[in-house]
mmCIF file of C-alpha atoms in Angstrom:
data_model
loop_
_atom_site.group_PDB
_atom_site.id
_atom_site.type_symbol
_atom_site.label_atom_id
_atom_site.label_comp_id
_atom_site.label_asym_id
_atom_site.label_seq_id
_atom_site.Cartn_x
_atom_site.Cartn_y
_atom_site.Cartn_z
ATOM 1 C CA UNK A 1 -57.863 -122.072 -9.473
ATOM 2 C CA UNK A 2 -57.637 -120.201 -12.660
ATOM 3 C CA UNK A 3 -59.409 -116.636 -13.552
ATOM 4 C CA UNK A 4 -59.087 -115.084 -16.601
ATOM 5 C CA UNK A 5 -58.557 -116.506 -19.490
ATOM 6 C CA UNK A 6 -56.051 -119.046 -20.437
ATOM 7 C CA UNK A 7 -52.141 -117.882 -19.160
ATOM 8 C CA UNK A 8 -53.854 -114.086 -17.909
ATOM 9 C CA UNK A 9 -53.759 -115.386 -13.934
ATOM 10 C CA UNK A 10 -50.880 -112.520 -12.776
ATOM 11 C CA UNK A 11 -50.069 -113.940 -9.720
ATOM 12 C CA UNK A 12 -48.883 -117.444 -7.937
ATOM 13 C CA UNK A 13 -50.934 -120.503 -8.897
ATOM 14 C CA UNK A 14 -51.084 -123.232 -6.073
ATOM 15 C CA UNK A 15 -51.687 -127.064 -6.325
ATOM 16 C CA UNK A 16 -52.358 -129.140 -3.347
ATOM 17 C CA UNK A 17 -51.764 -133.196 -3.115
ATOM 18 C CA UNK A 18 -53.495 -134.091 0.140
ATOM 19 C CA UNK A 19 -52.425 -137.478 -0.216
ATOM 20 C CA UNK A 20 -54.035 -140.934 2.033
ATOM 21 C CA UNK A 21 -50.503 -141.366 3.257
ATOM 22 C CA UNK A 22 -47.309 -139.465 3.277
ATOM 23 C CA UNK A 23 -47.044 -135.697 3.381
ATOM 24 C CA UNK A 24 -48.507 -132.850 1.839
ATOM 25 C CA UNK A 25 -47.388 -131.489 -0.765
ATOM 26 C CA UNK A 26 -47.843 -127.770 -2.343
ATOM 27 C CA UNK A 27 -46.712 -126.817 -6.320
ATOM 28 C CA UNK A 28 -46.573 -122.984 -7.197
ATOM 29 C CA UNK A 29 -46.110 -121.988 -10.699
ATOM 30 C CA UNK A 30 -45.896 -118.340 -11.664
ATOM 31 C CA UNK A 31 -48.450 -117.403 -13.887
ATOM 32 C CA UNK A 32 -47.268 -113.859 -16.017
ATOM 33 C CA UNK A 33 -50.613 -112.782 -16.694
ATOM 34 C CA UNK A 34 -51.527 -109.474 -17.336
ATOM 35 C CA UNK A 35 -55.480 -110.043 -15.975
ATOM 36 C CA UNK A 36 -56.329 -109.662 -12.279
ATOM 37 C CA UNK A 37 -59.045 -107.436 -12.562
ATOM 38 C CA UNK A 38 -62.919 -108.813 -12.570
ATOM 39 C CA UNK A 39 -63.980 -106.405 -14.642
ATOM 40 C CA UNK A 40 -65.924 -106.758 -18.328
ATOM 41 C CA UNK A 41 -64.179 -105.248 -21.420
ATOM 42 C CA UNK A 42 -64.662 -101.522 -20.816
ATOM 43 C CA UNK A 43 -63.002 -101.830 -17.466
ATOM 44 C CA UNK A 44 -65.644 -102.034 -15.280
ATOM 45 C CA UNK A 45 -67.110 -103.989 -12.917
ATOM 46 C CA UNK A 46 -70.884 -104.594 -13.664
ATOM 47 C CA UNK A 47 -71.386 -106.014 -9.630
ATOM 48 C CA UNK A 48 -74.427 -105.418 -7.545
ATOM 49 C CA UNK A 49 -74.083 -106.903 -4.059
ATOM 50 C CA UNK A 50 -77.298 -106.204 -3.412
ATOM 51 C CA UNK A 51 -79.203 -107.877 -5.320
ATOM 52 C CA UNK A 52 -79.556 -111.653 -4.057
ATOM 53 C CA UNK A 53 -77.422 -114.599 -4.720
ATOM 54 C CA UNK A 54 -77.073 -116.224 -7.729
ATOM 55 C CA UNK A 55 -76.623 -119.470 -8.536
ATOM 56 C CA UNK A 56 -74.739 -121.060 -11.093
ATOM 57 C CA UNK A 57 -73.825 -124.170 -12.613
ATOM 58 C CA UNK A 58 -70.050 -123.886 -13.868
ATOM 59 C CA UNK A 59 -68.356 -126.897 -15.212
ATOM 60 C CA UNK A 60 -64.962 -128.042 -14.009
ATOM 61 C CA UNK A 61 -62.014 -127.312 -16.177
ATOM 62 C CA UNK A 62 -59.573 -125.219 -17.192
ATOM 63 C CA UNK A 63 -59.617 -125.240 -21.018
ATOM 64 C CA UNK A 64 -56.433 -124.461 -23.290
ATOM 65 C CA UNK A 65 -56.716 -122.644 -26.135
ATOM 66 C CA UNK A 66 -57.608 -123.791 -29.655
ATOM 67 C CA UNK A 67 -55.043 -125.189 -31.270
ATOM 68 C CA UNK A 68 -55.792 -124.870 -34.838
ATOM 69 C CA UNK A 69 -59.500 -126.520 -35.460
ATOM 70 C CA UNK A 70 -58.272 -128.688 -32.276
ATOM 71 C CA UNK A 71 -60.166 -128.104 -29.226
ATOM 72 C CA UNK A 72 -57.757 -129.654 -26.222
ATOM 73 C CA UNK A 73 -59.454 -131.170 -23.501
ATOM 74 C CA UNK A 74 -59.844 -128.886 -20.545
ATOM 75 C CA UNK A 75 -57.502 -129.824 -17.533
ATOM 76 C CA UNK A 76 -58.745 -130.426 -14.413
ATOM 77 C CA UNK A 77 -59.101 -127.279 -12.019
ATOM 78 C CA UNK A 78 -62.112 -124.777 -11.599
ATOM 79 C CA UNK A 79 -61.788 -121.481 -14.105
ATOM 80 C CA UNK A 80 -63.684 -118.355 -13.900
ATOM 81 C CA UNK A 81 -64.059 -117.126 -17.462
ATOM 82 C CA UNK A 82 -64.750 -113.561 -18.369
ATOM 83 C CA UNK A 83 -67.942 -114.314 -18.724
ATOM 84 C CA UNK A 84 -68.858 -115.506 -14.851
ATOM 85 C CA UNK A 85 -66.919 -112.182 -13.541
ATOM 86 C CA UNK A 86 -69.722 -110.131 -11.876
ATOM 87 C CA UNK A 87 -71.120 -113.861 -10.947
ATOM 88 C CA UNK A 88 -67.895 -114.458 -9.039
ATOM 89 C CA UNK A 89 -67.473 -110.838 -7.404
ATOM 90 C CA UNK A 90 -70.909 -110.757 -6.171
ATOM 91 C CA UNK A 91 -70.570 -114.510 -4.711
ATOM 92 C CA UNK A 92 -67.741 -113.538 -3.162
ATOM 93 C CA UNK A 93 -68.922 -110.578 -2.105
ATOM 94 C CA UNK A 94 -72.320 -112.738 -0.536
ATOM 95 C CA UNK A 95 -70.260 -115.709 1.420
ATOM 96 C CA UNK A 96 -68.287 -113.129 2.841
ATOM 97 C CA UNK A 97 -71.365 -111.636 4.294
ATOM 98 C CA UNK A 98 -72.718 -114.972 5.356
ATOM 99 C CA UNK A 99 -69.659 -115.961 7.057
ATOM 100 C CA UNK A 100 -69.751 -112.993 8.971
ATOM 101 C CA UNK A 101 -73.647 -113.521 9.855
ATOM 102 C CA UNK A 102 -73.043 -116.907 10.755
ATOM 103 C CA UNK A 103 -69.647 -115.941 13.195
ATOM 104 C CA UNK A 104 -73.222 -113.802 14.785
ATOM 105 C CA UNK A 105 -75.239 -117.019 15.059
ATOM 106 C CA UNK A 106 -77.758 -114.894 12.947
ATOM 107 C CA UNK A 107 -79.315 -118.398 10.842
ATOM 108 C CA UNK A 108 -81.751 -116.451 8.553
ATOM 109 C CA UNK A 109 -79.449 -113.777 7.843
ATOM 110 C CA UNK A 110 -76.668 -115.939 6.715
ATOM 111 C CA UNK A 111 -79.256 -117.766 4.884
ATOM 112 C CA UNK A 112 -79.878 -114.551 2.453
ATOM 113 C CA UNK A 113 -76.852 -114.443 1.249
ATOM 114 C CA UNK A 114 -76.017 -118.187 -0.050
ATOM 115 C CA UNK A 115 -77.610 -120.461 -2.721
ATOM 116 C CA UNK A 116 -78.953 -123.787 -2.000
ATOM 117 C CA UNK A 117 -75.777 -124.976 -3.513
ATOM 118 C CA UNK A 118 -74.049 -122.723 -0.290
ATOM 119 C CA UNK A 119 -76.017 -124.627 1.877
ATOM 120 C CA UNK A 120 -78.693 -121.958 2.584
ATOM 121 C CA UNK A 121 -81.444 -124.660 3.948
ATOM 122 C CA UNK A 122 -78.730 -125.183 6.497
ATOM 123 C CA UNK A 123 -79.621 -121.571 7.750
ATOM 124 C CA UNK A 124 -82.631 -121.160 7.437
ATOM 125 C CA UNK A 125 -84.932 -121.043 9.408
ATOM 126 C CA UNK A 126 -83.029 -120.650 12.397
ATOM 127 C CA UNK A 127 -82.682 -117.825 14.389
ATOM 128 C CA UNK A 128 -81.500 -115.817 17.506
ATOM 129 C CA UNK A 129 -83.262 -112.129 19.179
ATOM 130 C CA UNK A 130 -79.653 -110.502 17.910
ATOM 131 C CA UNK A 131 -81.477 -109.997 14.494
ATOM 132 C CA UNK A 132 -84.980 -108.805 15.613
ATOM 133 C CA UNK A 133 -85.729 -105.895 17.021
ATOM 134 C CA UNK A 134 -85.058 -107.338 20.928
ATOM 135 C CA UNK A 135 -81.842 -107.489 20.404
ATOM 136 C CA UNK A 136 -80.830 -109.058 23.608
ATOM 137 C CA UNK A 137 -77.475 -110.876 22.418
ATOM 138 C CA UNK A 138 -75.273 -107.740 22.290
ATOM 139 C CA UNK A 139 -72.993 -105.956 24.066
ATOM 140 C CA UNK A 140 -71.179 -102.725 24.155
ATOM 141 C CA UNK A 141 -67.083 -103.784 23.631
ATOM 142 C CA UNK A 142 -64.609 -100.718 23.845
ATOM 143 C CA UNK A 143 -67.457 -97.583 23.120
ATOM 144 C CA UNK A 144 -68.976 -100.126 20.417
ATOM 145 C CA UNK A 145 -72.132 -102.669 20.866
ATOM 146 C CA UNK A 146 -71.756 -105.431 18.991
ATOM 147 C CA UNK A 147 -74.701 -107.865 18.314
ATOM 148 C CA UNK A 148 -73.929 -111.349 18.216
ATOM 149 C CA UNK A 149 -74.471 -114.944 20.322
ATOM 150 C CA UNK A 150 -72.336 -116.450 23.086
ATOM 151 C CA UNK A 151 -71.201 -119.556 24.706
ATOM 152 C CA UNK A 152 -70.240 -120.575 27.979
ATOM 153 C CA UNK A 153 -66.944 -123.511 28.329
ATOM 154 C CA UNK A 154 -65.078 -124.683 30.262
ATOM 155 C CA UNK A 155 -61.091 -123.812 29.999
ATOM 156 C CA UNK A 156 -59.230 -125.681 32.240
ATOM 157 C CA UNK A 157 -61.817 -126.120 35.219
ATOM 158 C CA UNK A 158 -63.219 -122.377 34.726
ATOM 159 C CA UNK A 159 -66.472 -121.608 33.673
ATOM 160 C CA UNK A 160 -65.882 -118.991 30.598
ATOM 161 C CA UNK A 161 -67.940 -116.363 28.219
ATOM 162 C CA UNK A 162 -67.327 -116.234 24.737
ATOM 163 C CA UNK A 163 -68.803 -113.567 22.831
ATOM 164 C CA UNK A 164 -69.048 -113.361 18.849
ATOM 165 C CA UNK A 165 -70.220 -110.624 17.172
ATOM 166 C CA UNK A 166 -70.264 -107.759 14.697
ATOM 167 C CA UNK A 167 -71.009 -104.240 14.759
ATOM 168 C CA UNK A 168 -74.446 -103.292 15.067
ATOM 169 C CA UNK A 169 -74.630 -100.772 12.630
ATOM 170 C CA UNK A 170 -72.866 -102.970 9.965
ATOM 171 C CA UNK A 171 -75.017 -106.203 11.204
ATOM 172 C CA UNK A 172 -78.408 -103.845 10.404
ATOM 173 C CA UNK A 173 -76.494 -103.614 7.157
ATOM 174 C CA UNK A 174 -75.952 -107.313 6.207
ATOM 175 C CA UNK A 175 -79.136 -108.723 7.408
ATOM 176 C CA UNK A 176 -80.943 -105.795 5.180
ATOM 177 C CA UNK A 177 -78.950 -107.350 2.321
ATOM 178 C CA UNK A 178 -76.859 -103.895 1.916
ATOM 179 C CA UNK A 179 -73.968 -105.656 1.140
ATOM 180 C CA UNK A 180 -72.127 -102.446 -0.796
ATOM 181 C CA UNK A 181 -72.961 -100.364 1.796
ATOM 182 C CA UNK A 182 -70.918 -102.479 4.837
ATOM 183 C CA UNK A 183 -67.915 -102.843 2.373
ATOM 184 C CA UNK A 184 -68.069 -99.247 1.814
ATOM 185 C CA UNK A 185 -68.530 -98.417 5.595
ATOM 186 C CA UNK A 186 -65.817 -101.478 6.667
ATOM 187 C CA UNK A 187 -63.181 -99.363 3.758
ATOM 188 C CA UNK A 188 -63.528 -96.099 5.107
ATOM 189 C CA UNK A 189 -63.511 -96.986 8.717
ATOM 190 C CA UNK A 190 -60.586 -99.681 8.007
ATOM 191 C CA UNK A 191 -57.938 -97.525 10.105
ATOM 192 C CA UNK A 192 -59.161 -97.918 13.215
ATOM 193 C CA UNK A 193 -59.392 -101.458 13.515
ATOM 194 C CA UNK A 194 -58.312 -103.897 14.065
ATOM 195 C CA UNK A 195 -58.189 -103.387 18.119
ATOM 196 C CA UNK A 196 -56.937 -105.498 20.651
ATOM 197 C CA UNK A 197 -57.537 -104.239 24.033
ATOM 198 C CA UNK A 198 -58.340 -105.375 27.775
ATOM 199 C CA UNK A 199 -62.064 -103.848 28.527
ATOM 200 C CA UNK A 200 -62.518 -103.130 32.412
ATOM 201 C CA UNK A 201 -66.263 -103.278 32.060
ATOM 202 C CA UNK A 202 -66.575 -106.714 29.948
ATOM 203 C CA UNK A 203 -63.927 -108.008 32.281
ATOM 204 C CA UNK A 204 -61.693 -109.356 29.660
ATOM 205 C CA UNK A 205 -59.776 -108.917 26.033
ATOM 206 C CA UNK A 206 -62.014 -108.204 23.284
ATOM 207 C CA UNK A 207 -60.205 -108.465 19.767
ATOM 208 C CA UNK A 208 -62.114 -106.634 17.055
ATOM 209 C CA UNK A 209 -60.723 -107.240 13.382
ATOM 210 C CA UNK A 210 -61.249 -104.970 10.159
ATOM 211 C CA UNK A 211 -63.980 -106.469 8.947
ATOM 212 C CA UNK A 212 -66.164 -105.028 12.132
ATOM 213 C CA UNK A 213 -66.469 -108.589 13.696
ATOM 214 C CA UNK A 214 -65.567 -109.236 17.425
ATOM 215 C CA UNK A 215 -64.364 -111.934 19.609
ATOM 216 C CA UNK A 216 -64.557 -111.367 23.320
ATOM 217 C CA UNK A 217 -63.689 -114.189 26.447
ATOM 218 C CA UNK A 218 -64.194 -113.760 29.817
ATOM 219 C CA UNK A 219 -64.697 -115.957 33.398
ATOM 220 C CA UNK A 220 -68.373 -116.016 34.818
ATOM 221 C CA UNK A 221 -68.595 -113.831 37.415
ATOM 222 C CA UNK A 222 -68.408 -115.748 40.917
ATOM 223 C CA UNK A 223 -65.076 -117.361 40.209
ATOM 224 C CA UNK A 224 -62.279 -116.209 42.171
ATOM 225 C CA UNK A 225 -58.958 -114.893 41.747
ATOM 226 C CA UNK A 226 -57.488 -117.699 42.988
ATOM 227 C CA UNK A 227 -58.822 -120.104 40.256
ATOM 228 C CA UNK A 228 -57.507 -117.477 37.701
#
């Protein structure tokens, strides 16, 4: 993965070999470039994360600079050139939003942040009540309301409920496509997260991440302490 012009990536470059037999090999190469900020010539970003996702067909390959009149063949890899900086920033923002919405179980909210090449059709059409006005898949955890989805499974015998979701106010921003607003709020409140605590009302541990997502787990009611 190479971001910027040739030799302008200002960090380590990693390459991983996944052989069919033998061990996994990771190569690390120091890149002394001075780039790194995904900004235009003026130094400012033109990305608008509230705009819809854009599908680009970027050809694979990292292009070495010309050698006189000769243009070398691209080397294997993926290169994000300055031409695609804005698109790349917006894609990263939308992909993050889509991941959070998938974590809540909201198919339509996930699909709105993905182009077809990232599987939009896989999520479009499926929905749950938490993204409508009903909001019946939500819980108040550690004093904050979260919208999401829950699953029941067995853990070494006892039946366990797991709830995954996102802060309800942030959930509303992302379902309506206000990614810029979501990022601003998360950045402002980053000092209050992450958080890991036991919620007596919920009846189990609750883990809140810096991005506003939550994972909570508890034994289903009716199971005695002996089984616990």
